Short mmCIF file of C-alpha atoms and ligand atoms in Angstrom, two decimals:
data_model
loop_
_atom_site.label_atom_id
_atom_site.label_comp_id
_atom_site.label_asym_id
_atom_site.label_seq_id
_atom_site.Cartn_x
_atom_site.Cartn_y
_atom_site.Cartn_z
CA MET A 233 113.04 98.45 69.28
CA GLY A 234 109.89 97.65 67.28
CA THR A 235 106.78 99.77 66.91
CA THR A 236 106.10 102.60 69.28
CA ARG A 237 103.57 101.58 72.02
CA LYS A 238 100.69 103.88 72.97
CA VAL A 239 100.97 102.84 76.64
CA ILE A 240 103.75 101.17 78.53
CA VAL A 241 102.98 100.17 82.14
CA ILE A 242 105.94 99.57 84.48
CA GLY A 243 105.19 97.46 87.52
CA SER A 244 102.56 94.91 88.34
CA GLY A 245 100.82 95.55 91.60
CA PRO A 246 97.14 96.57 91.85
CA ALA A 247 97.92 99.96 90.31
CA GLY A 248 99.76 98.46 87.26
CA TYR A 249 97.21 95.76 86.58
CA THR A 250 94.32 98.18 86.94
CA ALA A 251 96.02 100.71 84.56
CA ALA A 252 96.56 97.84 82.06
CA ILE A 253 92.90 96.65 82.28
CA TYR A 254 91.66 100.16 81.54
CA ALA A 255 94.19 100.87 78.85
CA ALA A 256 93.53 97.52 77.15
CA ARG A 257 89.77 97.98 77.22
CA ALA A 258 90.35 101.39 75.69
CA ASN A 259 92.00 99.64 72.76
CA LEU A 260 95.45 101.05 73.63
CA ALA A 261 97.15 97.67 73.51
CA PRO A 262 99.36 98.25 76.58
CA LEU A 263 102.75 96.70 77.06
CA MET A 264 103.39 95.79 80.65
CA LEU A 265 106.85 95.21 82.10
CA THR A 266 105.81 93.30 85.19
CA GLY A 267 109.16 92.94 86.77
CA ALA A 268 110.95 89.57 87.28
CA GLN A 269 108.81 88.91 90.38
CA PRO A 270 105.32 90.14 89.40
CA GLY A 271 102.52 91.08 91.80
CA GLY A 272 103.96 93.60 94.19
CA GLN A 273 103.47 93.62 97.93
CA LEU A 274 100.24 91.57 97.98
CA MET A 275 102.42 88.52 96.99
CA LEU A 276 103.78 88.73 100.53
CA THR A 277 100.42 88.63 102.27
CA THR A 278 98.01 85.82 102.93
CA LEU A 279 94.28 86.62 103.37
CA VAL A 280 93.15 90.03 102.06
CA GLU A 281 89.80 90.93 103.65
CA ASN A 282 89.55 94.64 102.84
CA TYR A 283 89.65 94.56 99.05
CA PRO A 284 85.96 95.07 98.08
CA GLY A 285 84.22 92.31 96.21
CA PHE A 286 85.29 89.34 98.23
CA VAL A 287 82.92 88.51 101.09
CA GLU A 288 85.21 85.92 102.62
CA GLY A 289 88.46 87.69 101.60
CA ILE A 290 90.94 86.41 99.02
CA GLN A 291 94.56 85.28 99.23
CA GLY A 292 96.89 88.09 98.18
CA PRO A 293 98.74 86.07 95.46
CA GLU A 294 95.34 84.78 94.12
CA LEU A 295 94.04 88.38 93.88
CA MET A 296 97.08 89.42 91.88
CA GLU A 297 96.90 86.44 89.62
CA THR A 298 93.24 87.23 88.89
CA MET A 299 94.12 90.85 88.09
CA LYS A 300 96.93 89.67 85.78
CA LYS A 301 94.52 87.36 83.93
CA GLN A 302 92.00 90.11 83.63
CA ALA A 303 94.66 92.44 82.10
CA GLU A 304 95.81 89.75 79.70
CA HIS A 305 92.14 88.84 78.74
CA PHE A 306 91.69 92.32 77.32
CA GLY A 307 94.96 92.22 75.34
CA THR A 308 97.80 93.44 77.61
CA GLU A 309 101.11 92.13 76.55
CA MET A 310 103.21 91.15 79.53
CA ILE A 311 106.97 90.87 79.69
CA ALA A 312 108.36 89.58 83.01
CA GLU A 313 111.55 91.72 83.06
CA ASP A 314 112.82 94.38 85.47
CA VAL A 315 113.09 97.73 83.84
CA THR A 316 116.71 98.87 84.18
CA ALA A 317 116.60 102.38 82.68
CA VAL A 318 114.19 104.90 81.18
CA ASP A 319 114.70 107.95 78.90
CA PHE A 320 111.95 110.59 79.41
CA SER A 321 114.06 113.38 77.89
CA ARG A 322 112.91 112.37 74.44
CA HIS A 323 109.52 111.54 72.93
CA PRO A 324 108.53 108.76 72.30
CA PHE A 325 109.88 107.76 75.67
CA VAL A 326 112.30 104.85 75.91
CA VAL A 327 111.99 102.06 78.44
CA ARG A 328 114.88 99.54 78.78
CA ALA A 329 115.10 96.12 80.36
CA GLY A 330 118.55 94.62 80.06
CA HIS A 331 119.54 94.72 76.34
CA ALA A 332 115.93 95.15 75.06
CA SER A 333 114.17 98.52 74.80
CA TRP A 334 110.67 99.77 73.91
CA GLU A 335 109.29 103.16 72.84
CA GLY A 336 106.05 104.49 74.31
CA HIS A 337 103.94 107.59 73.72
CA THR A 338 102.93 107.40 77.32
CA VAL A 339 104.35 105.58 80.32
CA ILE A 340 102.53 104.65 83.53
CA ILE A 341 104.88 104.03 86.45
CA ALA A 342 103.45 101.61 89.03
CA THR A 343 106.57 100.22 90.59
CA GLY A 344 105.30 100.49 94.13
CA ALA A 345 107.28 100.72 97.32
CA THR A 346 109.04 98.11 99.29
CA ALA A 347 108.55 97.75 103.04
CA LYS A 348 111.89 97.81 104.80
CA LEU A 349 112.58 94.61 106.74
CA LEU A 350 114.84 93.68 109.55
CA GLY A 351 116.73 91.06 107.48
CA LEU A 352 116.33 88.13 109.89
CA PRO A 353 115.92 84.69 108.30
CA ALA A 354 112.91 83.88 110.45
CA GLU A 355 111.23 87.14 109.49
CA ALA A 356 111.29 86.14 105.85
CA LYS A 357 110.07 82.54 106.56
CA LEU A 358 107.19 83.82 108.69
CA MET A 359 106.14 86.66 106.42
CA GLY A 360 102.41 86.39 105.94
CA ARG A 361 102.30 83.84 108.78
CA GLY A 362 102.34 86.21 111.67
CA VAL A 363 104.97 88.66 110.45
CA SER A 364 103.43 91.55 108.54
CA THR A 365 104.23 95.03 107.28
CA CYS A 366 100.60 96.21 107.26
CA ALA A 367 98.35 96.50 110.28
CA THR A 368 95.21 97.53 108.40
CA CYS A 369 95.67 94.40 106.21
CA ASP A 370 96.50 91.84 108.79
CA GLY A 371 95.69 93.24 112.25
CA PHE A 372 92.33 91.53 112.34
CA PHE A 373 93.99 88.11 112.41
CA PHE A 374 95.47 88.83 115.86
CA LYS A 375 92.30 89.86 117.65
CA ASP A 376 92.69 89.58 121.44
CA GLN A 377 96.35 88.41 121.12
CA ASN A 378 99.57 90.00 122.15
CA ILE A 379 101.09 91.82 119.25
CA MET A 380 104.47 93.48 118.74
CA VAL A 381 105.31 96.47 116.53
CA VAL A 382 108.92 97.32 115.58
CA GLY A 383 109.88 101.01 114.86
CA GLY A 384 109.81 104.46 116.36
CA GLY A 385 108.34 106.62 113.56
CA ASP A 386 104.84 107.73 112.71
CA SER A 387 104.08 104.53 110.83
CA ALA A 388 104.98 102.47 113.97
CA MET A 389 102.75 104.65 116.20
CA GLU A 390 99.93 104.50 113.65
CA GLU A 391 100.18 100.72 113.40
CA ALA A 392 100.31 100.34 117.24
CA LEU A 393 97.34 102.59 117.77
CA TYR A 394 95.34 100.68 115.18
CA LEU A 395 96.44 97.30 116.58
CA SER A 396 95.55 98.40 120.16
CA ARG A 397 91.86 98.37 119.11
CA LEU A 398 92.15 94.73 118.15
CA GLY A 399 94.81 93.13 120.26
CA LYS A 400 95.05 92.33 123.91
CA LYS A 401 98.30 94.24 124.32
CA VAL A 402 100.78 95.91 121.92
CA ASP A 403 104.56 96.05 122.61
CA VAL A 404 106.33 98.68 120.62
CA VAL A 405 109.99 97.82 120.23
CA HIS A 406 112.40 100.67 119.34
CA ARG A 407 116.07 100.65 118.94
CA ARG A 408 116.63 103.92 120.81
CA ASP A 409 115.03 105.54 123.87
CA THR A 410 113.34 108.38 122.07
CA LEU A 411 110.87 108.19 119.22
CA ARG A 412 111.21 109.70 115.72
CA ALA A 413 107.43 110.00 115.45
CA SER A 414 105.67 113.38 115.57
CA LYS A 415 104.74 114.67 119.10
CA ILE A 416 101.02 114.18 118.54
CA MET A 417 101.41 110.49 117.51
CA GLN A 418 103.85 109.90 120.40
CA GLU A 419 101.39 111.38 122.92
CA ARG A 420 98.53 109.27 121.58
CA ALA A 421 100.62 106.15 121.87
CA PHE A 422 101.90 107.05 125.40
CA LYS A 423 98.40 107.59 126.59
CA ASN A 424 97.11 104.33 125.28
CA PRO A 425 96.90 101.84 128.19
CA LYS A 426 97.25 98.80 125.83
CA ILE A 427 100.60 100.03 124.41
CA GLU A 428 103.91 99.28 126.17
CA PHE A 429 107.25 100.59 124.95
CA VAL A 430 110.28 98.44 124.98
CA TRP A 431 113.27 100.83 124.55
CA ASP A 432 116.87 100.35 123.24
CA SER A 433 115.86 96.96 121.91
CA ALA A 434 116.05 95.00 118.67
CA VAL A 435 114.44 91.85 117.47
CA ASP A 436 116.97 89.05 117.72
CA ASP A 437 114.85 86.16 116.47
CA VAL A 438 111.22 85.25 115.69
CA MET A 439 109.74 81.92 116.74
CA ASP A 440 108.44 79.48 115.60
CA VAL A 441 109.54 78.70 112.08
CA GLU A 442 108.86 74.98 112.49
CA ARG A 443 105.27 75.49 113.42
CA GLY A 444 104.85 78.11 110.57
CA LYS A 445 103.47 80.80 112.74
CA VAL A 446 104.64 83.46 115.23
CA THR A 447 104.52 82.40 118.80
CA ALA A 448 107.21 84.61 120.41
CA VAL A 449 109.88 87.12 119.71
CA ARG A 450 113.39 87.16 121.23
CA LEU A 451 114.53 90.67 121.97
CA ARG A 452 118.10 91.96 122.60
CA ASN A 453 118.69 94.95 124.77
CA LEU A 454 121.15 97.09 122.75
CA LYS A 455 122.69 98.65 125.87
CA THR A 456 123.13 95.58 128.00
CA GLY A 457 123.05 92.80 125.44
CA ALA A 458 120.44 90.98 127.58
CA LEU A 459 118.08 88.64 125.76
CA SER A 460 114.44 88.25 126.64
CA ASN A 461 111.40 86.51 125.12
CA ARG A 462 107.93 87.92 124.63
CA GLN A 463 104.96 85.76 123.65
CA VAL A 464 103.17 87.43 120.74
CA GLY A 465 100.94 86.14 117.94
CA GLY A 466 101.79 88.88 115.47
CA LEU A 467 104.93 90.90 114.58
CA PHE A 468 104.46 94.08 112.62
CA ILE A 469 107.53 95.58 111.03
CA ALA A 470 106.98 99.43 110.70
CA ILE A 471 110.51 100.72 110.02
CA GLY A 472 109.59 102.60 106.87
CA HIS A 473 109.11 102.01 103.15
CA GLU A 474 111.40 102.60 100.19
CA PRO A 475 109.65 103.74 97.03
CA ASN A 476 110.95 101.93 93.97
CA THR A 477 112.10 105.06 92.12
CA GLN A 478 115.79 104.53 91.65
CA ILE A 479 115.60 104.23 87.85
CA PHE A 480 113.55 107.44 87.63
CA ARG A 481 116.05 109.72 89.43
CA GLY A 482 116.93 112.61 87.18
CA GLN A 483 114.07 111.80 84.78
CA ILE A 484 111.12 113.13 86.70
CA ALA A 485 110.52 115.16 89.76
CA LEU A 486 110.66 113.26 93.07
CA LEU A 487 109.65 114.38 96.49
CA PRO A 488 112.38 114.75 99.13
CA ASN A 489 111.36 111.36 100.52
CA GLY A 490 111.90 109.76 97.13
CA TYR A 491 108.29 109.22 96.13
CA ILE A 492 107.18 110.48 92.67
CA LYS A 493 105.74 113.97 92.78
CA VAL A 494 102.29 114.16 91.08
CA LYS A 495 100.02 117.08 90.41
CA PRO A 496 97.51 116.91 93.31
CA GLY A 497 94.30 115.05 92.37
CA THR A 498 95.92 113.48 89.25
CA THR A 499 98.55 110.96 88.43
CA GLU A 500 100.50 113.48 86.19
CA THR A 501 104.25 113.63 86.86
CA SER A 502 106.56 116.49 86.00
CA VAL A 503 106.90 115.03 82.48
CA PRO A 504 103.79 115.30 80.32
CA GLY A 505 102.81 111.79 79.16
CA VAL A 506 104.37 110.06 82.14
CA PHE A 507 101.94 109.13 84.84
CA ALA A 508 102.49 107.55 88.25
CA ALA A 509 100.05 105.33 90.13
CA GLY A 510 99.95 103.38 93.38
CA ASP A 511 102.39 103.40 96.25
CA VAL A 512 105.30 104.83 94.22
CA GLN A 513 103.46 108.18 94.49
CA ASP A 514 101.50 107.54 97.72
CA HIS A 515 103.14 107.39 101.10
CA VAL A 516 99.95 108.06 102.97
CA TYR A 517 97.25 105.56 102.18
CA ARG A 518 99.30 102.64 100.71
CA GLN A 519 96.20 100.38 100.19
CA ALA A 520 95.60 97.87 97.38
CA VAL A 521 92.33 99.57 96.63
CA THR A 522 93.71 103.08 96.51
CA ALA A 523 96.57 101.82 94.32
CA ALA A 524 93.95 100.30 91.96
CA GLY A 525 92.05 103.60 91.98
CA THR A 526 95.04 105.60 90.93
CA GLY A 527 95.88 102.93 88.29
CA CYS A 528 92.51 103.61 86.78
CA MET A 529 93.12 107.34 86.87
CA ALA A 530 96.54 106.98 85.18
CA ALA A 531 95.01 105.00 82.27
CA LEU A 532 92.22 107.52 81.76
CA GLU A 533 94.75 110.40 81.91
CA ALA A 534 97.04 108.57 79.44
CA GLU A 535 94.14 107.99 77.11
CA ARG A 536 93.24 111.69 77.31
CA TYR A 537 96.86 112.65 76.71
CA LEU A 538 96.99 110.42 73.59
CA GLU A 539 93.82 111.89 72.20
CA ALA A 540 95.28 115.34 72.52
CA THR A 541 98.74 114.55 71.17
CA GLN A 542 98.27 111.58 68.93
CA PRO A 543 94.70 112.04 67.61
CA HIS A 544 95.19 109.52 64.76
CA SER A 545 96.57 106.73 66.90
CA THR A 546 93.66 106.37 69.39
P1 LIG B 969 110.49 106.72 109.51
O1 LIG B 969 110.00 108.09 109.91
O2 LIG B 969 111.70 106.72 108.68
O3 LIG B 969 110.73 105.95 110.80
C1 LIG B 969 111.36 104.65 110.79
C2 LIG B 969 111.51 104.12 112.22
O4 LIG B 969 111.99 102.85 112.11
C3 LIG B 969 112.59 104.93 113.01
O5 LIG B 969 112.15 105.07 114.32
C4 LIG B 969 113.82 104.12 112.88
O6 LIG B 969 114.64 104.24 114.00
C5 LIG B 969 113.28 102.71 112.79
N1 LIG B 969 114.14 101.89 111.98
C6 LIG B 969 114.62 102.08 110.77
N2 LIG B 969 115.33 101.01 110.35
C7 LIG B 969 115.37 100.17 111.40
C8 LIG B 969 115.95 98.88 111.64
N3 LIG B 969 116.67 98.26 110.68
N4 LIG B 969 115.70 98.22 112.75
C9 LIG B 969 114.97 98.82 113.73
N5 LIG B 969 114.38 100.01 113.58
C10 LIG B 969 114.57 100.67 112.43
O7 LIG B 969 109.38 105.91 108.71
P2 LIG B 969 107.83 105.92 108.85
O8 LIG B 969 107.41 105.85 110.27
O9 LIG B 969 107.30 104.86 107.93
O10 LIG B 969 107.36 107.33 108.27
C11 LIG B 969 107.74 107.69 106.97
C12 LIG B 969 107.15 109.15 106.66
O11 LIG B 969 105.70 109.08 106.57
C13 LIG B 969 107.48 110.13 107.74
O12 LIG B 969 107.69 111.38 107.22
C14 LIG B 969 106.31 110.09 108.63
O13 LIG B 969 106.09 111.34 109.33
C15 LIG B 969 105.13 109.93 107.55
N6 LIG B 969 103.96 109.25 108.17
C16 LIG B 969 103.04 110.10 108.84
C17 LIG B 969 101.94 109.47 109.40
C18 LIG B 969 100.97 110.31 110.11
O14 LIG B 969 101.18 111.51 110.31
N7 LIG B 969 99.84 109.75 110.55
C19 LIG B 969 101.78 108.13 109.40
C20 LIG B 969 102.74 107.34 108.79
C21 LIG B 969 103.82 107.91 108.22
P3 LIG B 969 115.49 105.63 114.38
O15 LIG B 969 114.43 106.51 114.85
O16 LIG B 969 116.40 105.10 115.31
O17 LIG B 969 116.09 106.01 113.03
#
């Protein structure tokens, strides 16, 4: 198992990298388990224009690679493994990945959330090329175009309302004929002249993989089976997110929706010494910059915790 680490960071999106940068600069020599596919959700986007500091924007994967290098530059040790189990019932905490395990005085969880997808092959191929899971990130690219949103919950309404300010028209495609969204969000969407609802329908295919961009969506009416095409430039999937908390079940308190419960205004979880940053504890804002902000908070709180509990090690 080796020596006990002061800080172990699990996950490698903006929250994890920021936590590692702060912990490394505080001389805490963090160990980071990045996951087998590092970088988080920004690896699935193209141009990021709302992360401060980049006048012309920056490609999502490039931003994550830069954050990784910055964390390494200050002495973060990275291991590209998926964490398979944790034990927070004992201290030092134990983090396992396959057959290897590490001990840590503190753990920062930054495993993020995964946007649910429809599962169509064309959706995967056109992700970041017209298919998106984030209107605030990518809506701008579809200014004055026809846009489609899939989903019937609050997220779908929020995305549609946001996109209606940018696009020519927004089609909201829902698999039933009633929405799951709250009444207030429904009413806002119903009142918006740019939003049209397409009920009882599912996305059957997305065109045009060969041209590498979204040009149209084929819909299937789930009651009649009828197929129809709609010309759109952007397709936003808003059918919910899944927080990546499976391995923490039974170890720390989770909210009923599966996200990690933190003490308001902090990144403290129900286990002292375990902190949570980024989308894994945020189902409201879900932005790269807010994730980075809470990553910074987690590192500062971990440092404070170590000073109080391990005064000779910091
Ligand atoms: P959600 O409430 O779970 O809604 C997901 C929607 O996607 C549902 O309408 C669902 O259809 C549909 N859906 C799920 N899987 C699908 C699939 N495979 N194909 C097609 N449609 C599918 O998720 P959410 O909208 O992301 O909201 C999550 C939570 O955050 C909720 O508690 C919500 O209230 C909250 N939230 C609040 C706000 C706000 O108040 N401003 C904004 C965003 C989110 P069915 O309805 O048929 O199941």
